[in-house]
């Protein structure tokens, strides 16, 4: 039994050596990285190549280079997944008895969607269990996939379907043009996006999905936008728009009744939609607190 455990451990180390060799493409650097001898790395790679009956690397003695073969690159893709899953497994098992929930919350969702949920979470004594991480949805998605979060609310431009994730859509919100009360468009219910080519835009940073949707609309309308200012602070954007310094492109979720701005619907088919979902890893074994949080979020409108 002890021998089998040692084999599994050695195989994992072999995969780690292989992954690093793909990055460095130099045996001596990999050996130095792990603090082992170069023959240790060489033998590990030979074991893997023997097991799969192929060559993962080819030495180019003329140029003194190490080249990755097609099968080597193919195997590297699998190794990345395997080692990531092992890391996630360690994190999940280490936190199996934790009463805390590492919870991802993007800025717009955190400011405009999450607050009405907090009284219900407080009644169920869940607020004290949340360790909140605030980043853009793209960053939180990666953290979730790498096991750095237990659960997250995420925004996306399409229904959230990611390998190894369980996701449930909670709401959808349209994107709109938002202008100040003194802007000529303020009196219109709708607008053609192409008519905005001469406007100055104040828009969210590139970490927001707004940027992707905005670029999509500009490409369709065949114009390069004049961007006056970018910021991650939606309150600043709306304040600048209310002073008629420019216009913006936001999801309707980010507009509140007290905002001194006007919403203008965009005309046209196949307009981008802001999808709001809650997500977790499929392999996550939910503790009672995590299950209760998931149930409250997914049954919020019931």
PDB file of C-alpha atoms in Angstrom:
ATOM      1  CA  UNK A   1       0.000   0.000   0.000  1.00  0.00           C
ATOM      2  CA  UNK A   2       2.846   2.369   0.874  1.00  0.00           C
ATOM      3  CA  UNK A   3       4.439   1.704  -2.512  1.00  0.00           C
ATOM      4  CA  UNK A   4       1.223   2.679  -4.313  1.00  0.00           C
ATOM      5  CA  UNK A   5       1.032   5.968  -2.412  1.00  0.00           C
ATOM      6  CA  UNK A   6       4.658   6.695  -3.346  1.00  0.00           C
ATOM      7  CA  UNK A   7       3.915   6.000  -7.023  1.00  0.00           C
ATOM      8  CA  UNK A   8       0.962   8.398  -7.007  1.00  0.00           C
ATOM      9  CA  UNK A   9       3.056  11.077  -5.312  1.00  0.00           C
ATOM     10  CA  UNK A  10       5.859  10.610  -7.809  1.00  0.00           C
ATOM     11  CA  UNK A  11       3.428  10.791 -10.710  1.00  0.00           C
ATOM     12  CA  UNK A  12       2.080  14.104  -9.411  1.00  0.00           C
ATOM     13  CA  UNK A  13       5.617  15.456  -9.097  1.00  0.00           C
ATOM     14  CA  UNK A  14       6.357  14.217 -12.616  1.00  0.00           C
ATOM     15  CA  UNK A  15       3.391  16.227 -13.873  1.00  0.00           C
ATOM     16  CA  UNK A  16       4.603  19.307 -12.002  1.00  0.00           C
ATOM     17  CA  UNK A  17       8.082  18.915 -13.506  1.00  0.00           C
ATOM     18  CA  UNK A  18       6.524  18.484 -16.949  1.00  0.00           C
ATOM     19  CA  UNK A  19       4.342  21.584 -16.564  1.00  0.00           C
ATOM     20  CA  UNK A  20       7.329  23.698 -15.541  1.00  0.00           C
ATOM     21  CA  UNK A  21       9.420  22.330 -18.414  1.00  0.00           C
ATOM     22  CA  UNK A  22       6.697  23.392 -20.847  1.00  0.00           C
ATOM     23  CA  UNK A  23       7.031  26.925 -19.437  1.00  0.00           C
ATOM     24  CA  UNK A  24      10.834  27.118 -19.170  1.00  0.00           C
ATOM     25  CA  UNK A  25      11.856  24.721 -21.982  1.00  0.00           C
ATOM     26  CA  UNK A  26      15.125  24.247 -20.119  1.00  0.00           C
ATOM     27  CA  UNK A  27      15.972  21.241 -17.932  1.00  0.00           C
ATOM     28  CA  UNK A  28      18.501  23.023 -15.714  1.00  0.00           C
ATOM     29  CA  UNK A  29      16.116  25.919 -14.963  1.00  0.00           C
ATOM     30  CA  UNK A  30      13.365  23.466 -14.001  1.00  0.00           C
ATOM     31  CA  UNK A  31      15.762  21.565 -11.743  1.00  0.00           C
ATOM     32  CA  UNK A  32      16.790  24.834 -10.095  1.00  0.00           C
ATOM     33  CA  UNK A  33      13.142  25.859  -9.689  1.00  0.00           C
ATOM     34  CA  UNK A  34      12.331  22.687  -7.733  1.00  0.00           C
ATOM     35  CA  UNK A  35      15.694  22.378  -5.994  1.00  0.00           C
ATOM     36  CA  UNK A  36      16.467  18.958  -7.475  1.00  0.00           C
ATOM     37  CA  UNK A  37      19.137  17.558  -9.785  1.00  0.00           C
ATOM     38  CA  UNK A  38      18.787  17.783 -13.556  1.00  0.00           C
ATOM     39  CA  UNK A  39      18.743  13.963 -13.923  1.00  0.00           C
ATOM     40  CA  UNK A  40      15.672  13.927 -11.648  1.00  0.00           C
ATOM     41  CA  UNK A  41      13.804  16.064 -14.178  1.00  0.00           C
ATOM     42  CA  UNK A  42      15.124  14.031 -17.111  1.00  0.00           C
ATOM     43  CA  UNK A  43      14.009  10.739 -15.559  1.00  0.00           C
ATOM     44  CA  UNK A  44      10.555  12.153 -14.734  1.00  0.00           C
ATOM     45  CA  UNK A  45      10.006  13.182 -18.345  1.00  0.00           C
ATOM     46  CA  UNK A  46      11.271   9.819 -19.572  1.00  0.00           C
ATOM     47  CA  UNK A  47       8.779   8.040 -17.281  1.00  0.00           C
ATOM     48  CA  UNK A  48       5.918  10.064 -18.720  1.00  0.00           C
ATOM     49  CA  UNK A  49       7.056   9.531 -22.307  1.00  0.00           C
ATOM     50  CA  UNK A  50       7.431   5.799 -21.660  1.00  0.00           C
ATOM     51  CA  UNK A  51       3.932   5.628 -20.149  1.00  0.00           C
ATOM     52  CA  UNK A  52       2.362   7.325 -23.178  1.00  0.00           C
ATOM     53  CA  UNK A  53       4.747   5.784 -25.707  1.00  0.00           C
ATOM     54  CA  UNK A  54       5.578   9.106 -27.335  1.00  0.00           C
ATOM     55  CA  UNK A  55       8.073  11.970 -27.243  1.00  0.00           C
ATOM     56  CA  UNK A  56       6.913  15.211 -25.620  1.00  0.00           C
ATOM     57  CA  UNK A  57      10.103  17.152 -26.358  1.00  0.00           C
ATOM     58  CA  UNK A  58      12.715  17.245 -29.121  1.00  0.00           C
ATOM     59  CA  UNK A  59      16.214  18.586 -28.502  1.00  0.00           C
ATOM     60  CA  UNK A  60      17.488  20.880 -31.249  1.00  0.00           C
ATOM     61  CA  UNK A  61      21.241  20.534 -30.726  1.00  0.00           C
ATOM     62  CA  UNK A  62      22.092  22.988 -33.514  1.00  0.00           C
ATOM     63  CA  UNK A  63      20.190  25.866 -31.927  1.00  0.00           C
ATOM     64  CA  UNK A  64      20.504  24.471 -28.389  1.00  0.00           C
ATOM     65  CA  UNK A  65      16.746  24.598 -27.983  1.00  0.00           C
ATOM     66  CA  UNK A  66      14.112  22.304 -26.538  1.00  0.00           C
ATOM     67  CA  UNK A  67      10.998  22.097 -28.688  1.00  0.00           C
ATOM     68  CA  UNK A  68       7.601  20.848 -27.558  1.00  0.00           C
ATOM     69  CA  UNK A  69       6.061  18.237 -29.862  1.00  0.00           C
ATOM     70  CA  UNK A  70       2.398  18.204 -30.871  1.00  0.00           C
ATOM     71  CA  UNK A  71       1.676  15.400 -28.402  1.00  0.00           C
ATOM     72  CA  UNK A  72       3.650  17.299 -25.775  1.00  0.00           C
ATOM     73  CA  UNK A  73       1.410  20.343 -26.167  1.00  0.00           C
ATOM     74  CA  UNK A  74      -1.683  18.148 -26.152  1.00  0.00           C
ATOM     75  CA  UNK A  75      -0.541  16.470 -22.941  1.00  0.00           C
ATOM     76  CA  UNK A  76       0.289  19.876 -21.436  1.00  0.00           C
ATOM     77  CA  UNK A  77      -3.340  20.945 -21.830  1.00  0.00           C
ATOM     78  CA  UNK A  78      -4.452  17.913 -19.820  1.00  0.00           C
ATOM     79  CA  UNK A  79      -1.738  18.387 -17.196  1.00  0.00           C
ATOM     80  CA  UNK A  80      -2.876  21.970 -16.577  1.00  0.00           C
ATOM     81  CA  UNK A  81      -6.408  20.714 -15.924  1.00  0.00           C
ATOM     82  CA  UNK A  82      -5.238  17.841 -13.709  1.00  0.00           C
ATOM     83  CA  UNK A  83      -2.971  19.965 -11.519  1.00  0.00           C
ATOM     84  CA  UNK A  84      -5.587  22.700 -11.232  1.00  0.00           C
ATOM     85  CA  UNK A  85      -8.178  20.135 -10.111  1.00  0.00           C
ATOM     86  CA  UNK A  86      -5.747  18.739  -7.538  1.00  0.00           C
ATOM     87  CA  UNK A  87      -5.152  22.236  -6.180  1.00  0.00           C
ATOM     88  CA  UNK A  88      -8.890  22.885  -6.037  1.00  0.00           C
ATOM     89  CA  UNK A  89      -9.435  19.533  -4.294  1.00  0.00           C
ATOM     90  CA  UNK A  90      -6.889  20.464  -1.615  1.00  0.00           C
ATOM     91  CA  UNK A  91      -8.609  23.817  -1.084  1.00  0.00           C
ATOM     92  CA  UNK A  92     -12.095  22.297  -0.922  1.00  0.00           C
ATOM     93  CA  UNK A  93     -11.047  19.587   1.533  1.00  0.00           C
ATOM     94  CA  UNK A  94      -9.095  22.050   3.694  1.00  0.00           C
ATOM     95  CA  UNK A  95     -12.223  24.220   3.932  1.00  0.00           C
ATOM     96  CA  UNK A  96     -14.770  21.391   4.220  1.00  0.00           C
ATOM     97  CA  UNK A  97     -15.577  22.230   7.841  1.00  0.00           C
ATOM     98  CA  UNK A  98     -15.317  25.994   7.501  1.00  0.00           C
ATOM     99  CA  UNK A  99     -18.371  28.043   8.463  1.00  0.00           C
ATOM    100  CA  UNK A 100     -17.234  30.865   6.158  1.00  0.00           C
ATOM    101  CA  UNK A 101     -18.243  31.255   2.510  1.00  0.00           C
ATOM    102  CA  UNK A 102     -15.767  32.923   0.150  1.00  0.00           C
ATOM    103  CA  UNK A 103     -18.223  34.941  -1.907  1.00  0.00           C
ATOM    104  CA  UNK A 104     -17.464  36.829  -5.133  1.00  0.00           C
ATOM    105  CA  UNK A 105     -19.347  40.060  -5.784  1.00  0.00           C
ATOM    106  CA  UNK A 106     -18.722  42.312  -8.827  1.00  0.00           C
ATOM    107  CA  UNK A 107     -19.063  46.077  -8.165  1.00  0.00           C
ATOM    108  CA  UNK A 108     -22.286  46.746 -10.106  1.00  0.00           C
ATOM    109  CA  UNK A 109     -24.018  43.628  -8.768  1.00  0.00           C
ATOM    110  CA  UNK A 110     -22.745  44.380  -5.267  1.00  0.00           C
ATOM    111  CA  UNK A 111     -23.998  47.967  -5.346  1.00  0.00           C
ATOM    112  CA  UNK A 112     -27.338  47.558  -7.092  1.00  0.00           C
ATOM    113  CA  UNK A 113     -28.560  43.935  -6.920  1.00  0.00           C
ATOM    114  CA  UNK A 114     -27.185  42.574  -3.662  1.00  0.00           C
ATOM    115  CA  UNK A 115     -28.368  45.199  -1.089  1.00  0.00           C
ATOM    116  CA  UNK A 116     -32.090  44.226  -1.272  1.00  0.00           C
ATOM    117  CA  UNK A 117     -31.044  40.632  -0.500  1.00  0.00           C
ATOM    118  CA  UNK A 118     -29.199  41.493   2.695  1.00  0.00           C
ATOM    119  CA  UNK A 119     -32.230  41.697   5.053  1.00  0.00           C
ATOM    120  CA  UNK A 120     -33.192  38.152   4.081  1.00  0.00           C
ATOM    121  CA  UNK A 121     -29.614  36.939   4.514  1.00  0.00           C
ATOM    122  CA  UNK A 122     -29.439  38.628   7.915  1.00  0.00           C
ATOM    123  CA  UNK A 123     -32.663  36.978   9.047  1.00  0.00           C
ATOM    124  CA  UNK A 124     -31.044  33.628   8.263  1.00  0.00           C
ATOM    125  CA  UNK A 125     -27.803  34.740   9.967  1.00  0.00           C
ATOM    126  CA  UNK A 126     -25.815  34.321   6.751  1.00  0.00           C
ATOM    127  CA  UNK A 127     -24.241  37.775   6.425  1.00  0.00           C
ATOM    128  CA  UNK A 128     -21.661  36.986   9.103  1.00  0.00           C
ATOM    129  CA  UNK A 129     -20.610  33.879   7.177  1.00  0.00           C
ATOM    130  CA  UNK A 130     -19.644  35.769   4.012  1.00  0.00           C
ATOM    131  CA  UNK A 131     -16.034  36.587   3.152  1.00  0.00           C
ATOM    132  CA  UNK A 132     -16.680  38.974   0.277  1.00  0.00           C
ATOM    133  CA  UNK A 133     -14.253  39.423  -2.624  1.00  0.00           C
ATOM    134  CA  UNK A 134     -14.960  42.347  -4.961  1.00  0.00           C
ATOM    135  CA  UNK A 135     -13.588  42.170  -8.509  1.00  0.00           C
ATOM    136  CA  UNK A 136     -14.921  42.281 -12.052  1.00  0.00           C
ATOM    137  CA  UNK A 137     -16.875  39.231 -13.206  1.00  0.00           C
ATOM    138  CA  UNK A 138     -14.000  37.975 -15.384  1.00  0.00           C
ATOM    139  CA  UNK A 139     -11.593  37.958 -12.445  1.00  0.00           C
ATOM    140  CA  UNK A 140     -14.116  36.334 -10.114  1.00  0.00           C
ATOM    141  CA  UNK A 141     -14.850  33.627 -12.683  1.00  0.00           C
ATOM    142  CA  UNK A 142     -11.159  32.687 -12.768  1.00  0.00           C
ATOM    143  CA  UNK A 143     -10.977  32.706  -8.967  1.00  0.00           C
ATOM    144  CA  UNK A 144     -13.988  30.389  -8.844  1.00  0.00           C
ATOM    145  CA  UNK A 145     -12.458  28.008 -11.387  1.00  0.00           C
ATOM    146  CA  UNK A 146      -9.173  27.926  -9.441  1.00  0.00           C
ATOM    147  CA  UNK A 147     -10.890  27.123  -6.150  1.00  0.00           C
ATOM    148  CA  UNK A 148     -10.218  30.540  -4.614  1.00  0.00           C
ATOM    149  CA  UNK A 149     -13.952  31.207  -4.150  1.00  0.00           C
ATOM    150  CA  UNK A 150     -16.826  29.014  -3.008  1.00  0.00           C
ATOM    151  CA  UNK A 151     -19.601  30.909  -4.767  1.00  0.00           C
ATOM    152  CA  UNK A 152     -20.062  34.097  -6.781  1.00  0.00           C
ATOM    153  CA  UNK A 153     -22.623  36.353  -8.384  1.00  0.00           C
ATOM    154  CA  UNK A 154     -21.439  36.974 -11.938  1.00  0.00           C
ATOM    155  CA  UNK A 155     -22.384  39.113 -14.895  1.00  0.00           C
ATOM    156  CA  UNK A 156     -22.064  37.892 -18.487  1.00  0.00           C
ATOM    157  CA  UNK A 157     -23.253  38.775 -21.987  1.00  0.00           C
ATOM    158  CA  UNK A 158     -24.567  35.270 -22.652  1.00  0.00           C
ATOM    159  CA  UNK A 159     -26.092  32.633 -20.346  1.00  0.00           C
ATOM    160  CA  UNK A 160     -23.252  31.442 -18.121  1.00  0.00           C
ATOM    161  CA  UNK A 161     -22.117  28.002 -19.259  1.00  0.00           C
ATOM    162  CA  UNK A 162     -18.613  27.115 -18.129  1.00  0.00           C
ATOM    163  CA  UNK A 163     -17.061  23.673 -17.860  1.00  0.00           C
ATOM    164  CA  UNK A 164     -16.911  22.366 -14.288  1.00  0.00           C
ATOM    165  CA  UNK A 165     -19.245  25.085 -12.998  1.00  0.00           C
ATOM    166  CA  UNK A 166     -22.831  24.903 -11.832  1.00  0.00           C
ATOM    167  CA  UNK A 167     -24.637  28.150 -12.636  1.00  0.00           C
ATOM    168  CA  UNK A 168     -28.186  29.429 -12.343  1.00  0.00           C
ATOM    169  CA  UNK A 169     -29.379  32.623 -13.972  1.00  0.00           C
ATOM    170  CA  UNK A 170     -31.140  34.975 -11.567  1.00  0.00           C
ATOM    171  CA  UNK A 171     -32.025  37.966 -13.751  1.00  0.00           C
ATOM    172  CA  UNK A 172     -31.491  39.756 -17.065  1.00  0.00           C
ATOM    173  CA  UNK A 173     -31.085  43.476 -17.634  1.00  0.00           C
ATOM    174  CA  UNK A 174     -30.905  45.428 -20.919  1.00  0.00           C
ATOM    175  CA  UNK A 175     -28.096  47.832 -21.778  1.00  0.00           C
ATOM    176  CA  UNK A 176     -29.185  51.431 -22.301  1.00  0.00           C
ATOM    177  CA  UNK A 177     -27.841  54.802 -23.301  1.00  0.00           C
ATOM    178  CA  UNK A 178     -27.865  57.090 -20.264  1.00  0.00           C
ATOM    179  CA  UNK A 179     -27.815  60.888 -20.651  1.00  0.00           C
ATOM    180  CA  UNK A 180     -28.156  63.994 -18.519  1.00  0.00           C
ATOM    181  CA  UNK A 181     -31.517  65.743 -18.157  1.00  0.00           C
ATOM    182  CA  UNK A 182     -30.302  68.645 -20.321  1.00  0.00           C
ATOM    183  CA  UNK A 183     -29.098  66.429 -23.163  1.00  0.00           C
ATOM    184  CA  UNK A 184     -31.114  66.540 -26.436  1.00  0.00           C
ATOM    185  CA  UNK A 185     -31.735  62.779 -26.175  1.00  0.00           C
ATOM    186  CA  UNK A 186     -33.332  63.141 -22.730  1.00  0.00           C
ATOM    187  CA  UNK A 187     -36.727  63.710 -24.302  1.00  0.00           C
ATOM    188  CA  UNK A 188     -36.541  60.578 -26.453  1.00  0.00           C
ATOM    189  CA  UNK A 189     -37.684  57.118 -25.425  1.00  0.00           C
ATOM    190  CA  UNK A 190     -35.413  55.354 -27.931  1.00  0.00           C
ATOM    191  CA  UNK A 191     -32.321  56.093 -29.995  1.00  0.00           C
ATOM    192  CA  UNK A 192     -30.391  54.560 -32.870  1.00  0.00           C
ATOM    193  CA  UNK A 193     -26.904  53.743 -31.581  1.00  0.00           C
ATOM    194  CA  UNK A 194     -25.347  54.807 -34.895  1.00  0.00           C
ATOM    195  CA  UNK A 195     -26.626  58.335 -34.242  1.00  0.00           C
ATOM    196  CA  UNK A 196     -24.294  58.586 -31.224  1.00  0.00           C
ATOM    197  CA  UNK A 197     -21.046  58.597 -33.220  1.00  0.00           C
ATOM    198  CA  UNK A 198     -20.279  62.253 -32.385  1.00  0.00           C
ATOM    199  CA  UNK A 199     -21.063  61.953 -28.674  1.00  0.00           C
ATOM    200  CA  UNK A 200     -18.465  61.891 -25.901  1.00  0.00           C
ATOM    201  CA  UNK A 201     -18.705  58.730 -23.795  1.00  0.00           C
ATOM    202  CA  UNK A 202     -17.951  58.220 -20.117  1.00  0.00           C
ATOM    203  CA  UNK A 203     -17.817  54.463 -19.617  1.00  0.00           C
ATOM    204  CA  UNK A 204     -16.777  51.728 -17.155  1.00  0.00           C
ATOM    205  CA  UNK A 205     -13.254  50.302 -17.108  1.00  0.00           C
ATOM    206  CA  UNK A 206     -12.324  47.419 -19.381  1.00  0.00           C
ATOM    207  CA  UNK A 207     -12.691  44.894 -16.526  1.00  0.00           C
ATOM    208  CA  UNK A 208     -16.463  45.318 -16.803  1.00  0.00           C
ATOM    209  CA  UNK A 209     -18.538  43.346 -19.316  1.00  0.00           C
ATOM    210  CA  UNK A 210     -19.945  46.740 -20.294  1.00  0.00           C
ATOM    211  CA  UNK A 211     -16.763  47.355 -22.275  1.00  0.00           C
ATOM    212  CA  UNK A 212     -17.268  44.212 -24.367  1.00  0.00           C
ATOM    213  CA  UNK A 213     -20.932  45.069 -25.012  1.00  0.00           C
ATOM    214  CA  UNK A 214     -20.043  48.684 -25.837  1.00  0.00           C
ATOM    215  CA  UNK A 215     -17.390  47.636 -28.372  1.00  0.00           C
ATOM    216  CA  UNK A 216     -19.879  45.223 -29.903  1.00  0.00           C
ATOM    217  CA  UNK A 217     -22.411  48.030 -30.386  1.00  0.00           C
ATOM    218  CA  UNK A 218     -19.794  50.399 -31.841  1.00  0.00           C
ATOM    219  CA  UNK A 219     -18.655  47.774 -34.365  1.00  0.00           C
ATOM    220  CA  UNK A 220     -22.242  47.217 -35.471  1.00  0.00           C
ATOM    221  CA  UNK A 221     -22.785  50.959 -35.832  1.00  0.00           C
ATOM    222  CA  UNK A 222     -19.474  51.324 -37.748  1.00  0.00           C
ATOM    223  CA  UNK A 223     -17.916  54.082 -35.666  1.00  0.00           C
ATOM    224  CA  UNK A 224     -14.994  54.541 -33.314  1.00  0.00           C
ATOM    225  CA  UNK A 225     -16.284  56.081 -30.069  1.00  0.00           C
ATOM    226  CA  UNK A 226     -14.925  59.272 -28.558  1.00  0.00           C
ATOM    227  CA  UNK A 227     -14.165  58.223 -24.987  1.00  0.00           C
ATOM    228  CA  UNK A 228     -13.804  61.131 -22.598  1.00  0.00           C
ATOM    229  CA  UNK A 229     -13.207  59.134 -19.425  1.00  0.00           C
ATOM    230  CA  UNK A 230     -13.118  55.597 -18.027  1.00  0.00           C
ATOM    231  CA  UNK A 231     -13.581  54.642 -14.387  1.00  0.00           C
ATOM    232  CA  UNK A 232     -14.574  51.661 -12.265  1.00  0.00           C
ATOM    233  CA  UNK A 233     -16.801  53.925 -10.151  1.00  0.00           C
ATOM    234  CA  UNK A 234     -20.333  53.855 -11.572  1.00  0.00           C
ATOM    235  CA  UNK A 235     -21.407  56.650  -9.198  1.00  0.00           C
ATOM    236  CA  UNK A 236     -18.764  58.935 -10.750  1.00  0.00           C
ATOM    237  CA  UNK A 237     -19.957  58.033 -14.254  1.00  0.00           C
ATOM    238  CA  UNK A 238     -23.563  58.903 -13.421  1.00  0.00           C
ATOM    239  CA  UNK A 239     -22.519  62.134 -11.682  1.00  0.00           C
ATOM    240  CA  UNK A 240     -20.531  63.263 -14.730  1.00  0.00           C
ATOM    241  CA  UNK A 241     -23.400  62.339 -17.051  1.00  0.00           C
ATOM    242  CA  UNK A 242     -25.871  64.258 -14.874  1.00  0.00           C
ATOM    243  CA  UNK A 243     -23.656  67.344 -15.386  1.00  0.00           C
ATOM    244  CA  UNK A 244     -23.953  66.780 -19.153  1.00  0.00           C
ATOM    245  CA  UNK A 245     -20.205  66.192 -19.550  1.00  0.00           C
ATOM    246  CA  UNK A 246     -20.899  63.173 -21.736  1.00  0.00           C
ATOM    247  CA  UNK A 247     -23.187  60.176 -22.114  1.00  0.00           C
ATOM    248  CA  UNK A 248     -22.745  56.582 -21.007  1.00  0.00           C
ATOM    249  CA  UNK A 249     -23.704  53.001 -21.826  1.00  0.00           C
ATOM    250  CA  UNK A 250     -24.894  51.037 -18.791  1.00  0.00           C
ATOM    251  CA  UNK A 251     -27.066  48.116 -17.837  1.00  0.00           C
ATOM    252  CA  UNK A 252     -30.424  49.203 -16.443  1.00  0.00           C
ATOM    253  CA  UNK A 253     -29.441  47.454 -13.188  1.00  0.00           C
ATOM    254  CA  UNK A 254     -27.066  50.340 -12.422  1.00  0.00           C
ATOM    255  CA  UNK A 255     -29.756  53.043 -12.613  1.00  0.00           C
ATOM    256  CA  UNK A 256     -31.650  54.002  -9.448  1.00  0.00           C
ATOM    257  CA  UNK A 257     -34.794  56.141  -9.075  1.00  0.00           C
ATOM    258  CA  UNK A 258     -32.872  59.010  -7.454  1.00  0.00           C
ATOM    259  CA  UNK A 259     -30.272  59.297 -10.218  1.00  0.00           C
ATOM    260  CA  UNK A 260     -30.416  62.616 -12.074  1.00  0.00           C
ATOM    261  CA  UNK A 261     -30.095  60.972 -15.471  1.00  0.00           C
ATOM    262  CA  UNK A 262     -32.386  59.794 -18.245  1.00  0.00           C
ATOM    263  CA  UNK A 263     -32.478  56.281 -19.709  1.00  0.00           C
ATOM    264  CA  UNK A 264     -32.847  55.889 -23.468  1.00  0.00           C
ATOM    265  CA  UNK A 265     -33.584  52.471 -24.950  1.00  0.00           C
ATOM    266  CA  UNK A 266     -31.467  51.381 -27.906  1.00  0.00           C
ATOM    267  CA  UNK A 267     -33.226  50.485 -31.142  1.00  0.00           C
ATOM    268  CA  UNK A 268     -32.412  47.355 -33.097  1.00  0.00           C
ATOM    269  CA  UNK A 269     -32.367  43.550 -33.003  1.00  0.00           C
ATOM    270  CA  UNK A 270     -30.002  41.250 -31.091  1.00  0.00           C
ATOM    271  CA  UNK A 271     -28.996  43.839 -28.515  1.00  0.00           C
ATOM    272  CA  UNK A 272     -26.570  42.746 -25.773  1.00  0.00           C
ATOM    273  CA  UNK A 273     -28.117  41.635 -22.494  1.00  0.00           C
ATOM    274  CA  UNK A 274     -26.555  41.656 -19.018  1.00  0.00           C
ATOM    275  CA  UNK A 275     -27.095  38.164 -17.566  1.00  0.00           C
ATOM    276  CA  UNK A 276     -26.787  37.882 -13.785  1.00  0.00           C
ATOM    277  CA  UNK A 277     -26.066  34.405 -12.401  1.00  0.00           C
ATOM    278  CA  UNK A 278     -24.934  32.666  -9.240  1.00  0.00           C
ATOM    279  CA  UNK A 279     -22.229  30.059  -9.772  1.00  0.00           C
ATOM    280  CA  UNK A 280     -20.165  27.463  -7.928  1.00  0.00           C
ATOM    281  CA  UNK A 281     -17.923  24.555  -8.901  1.00  0.00           C
ATOM    282  CA  UNK A 282     -19.683  21.296  -9.726  1.00  0.00           C
ATOM    283  CA  UNK A 283     -17.297  19.408  -7.438  1.00  0.00           C
ATOM    284  CA  UNK A 284     -18.109  21.613  -4.436  1.00  0.00           C
ATOM    285  CA  UNK A 285     -19.704  19.659  -1.589  1.00  0.00           C
ATOM    286  CA  UNK A 286     -21.933  22.241   0.022  1.00  0.00           C
ATOM    287  CA  UNK A 287     -21.861  22.712   3.764  1.00  0.00           C
ATOM    288  CA  UNK A 288     -25.272  23.474   5.340  1.00  0.00           C
ATOM    289  CA  UNK A 289     -24.428  27.215   5.337  1.00  0.00           C
ATOM    290  CA  UNK A 290     -23.401  27.192   1.668  1.00  0.00           C
ATOM    291  CA  UNK A 291     -26.505  25.224   0.714  1.00  0.00           C
ATOM    292  CA  UNK A 292     -28.701  27.689   2.588  1.00  0.00           C
ATOM    293  CA  UNK A 293     -27.029  30.618   0.815  1.00  0.00           C
ATOM    294  CA  UNK A 294     -27.445  28.960  -2.590  1.00  0.00           C
ATOM    295  CA  UNK A 295     -31.120  28.249  -1.893  1.00  0.00           C
ATOM    296  CA  UNK A 296     -31.808  31.821  -0.754  1.00  0.00           C
ATOM    297  CA  UNK A 297     -30.122  33.326  -3.815  1.00  0.00           C
ATOM    298  CA  UNK A 298     -31.775  31.011  -6.331  1.00  0.00           C
ATOM    299  CA  UNK A 299     -35.237  31.307  -4.734  1.00  0.00           C
ATOM    300  CA  UNK A 300     -35.063  35.061  -4.159  1.00  0.00           C
ATOM    301  CA  UNK A 301     -38.018  35.830  -6.437  1.00  0.00           C
ATOM    302  CA  UNK A 302     -40.178  32.915  -5.282  1.00  0.00           C
TER     303      UNK A 302
END
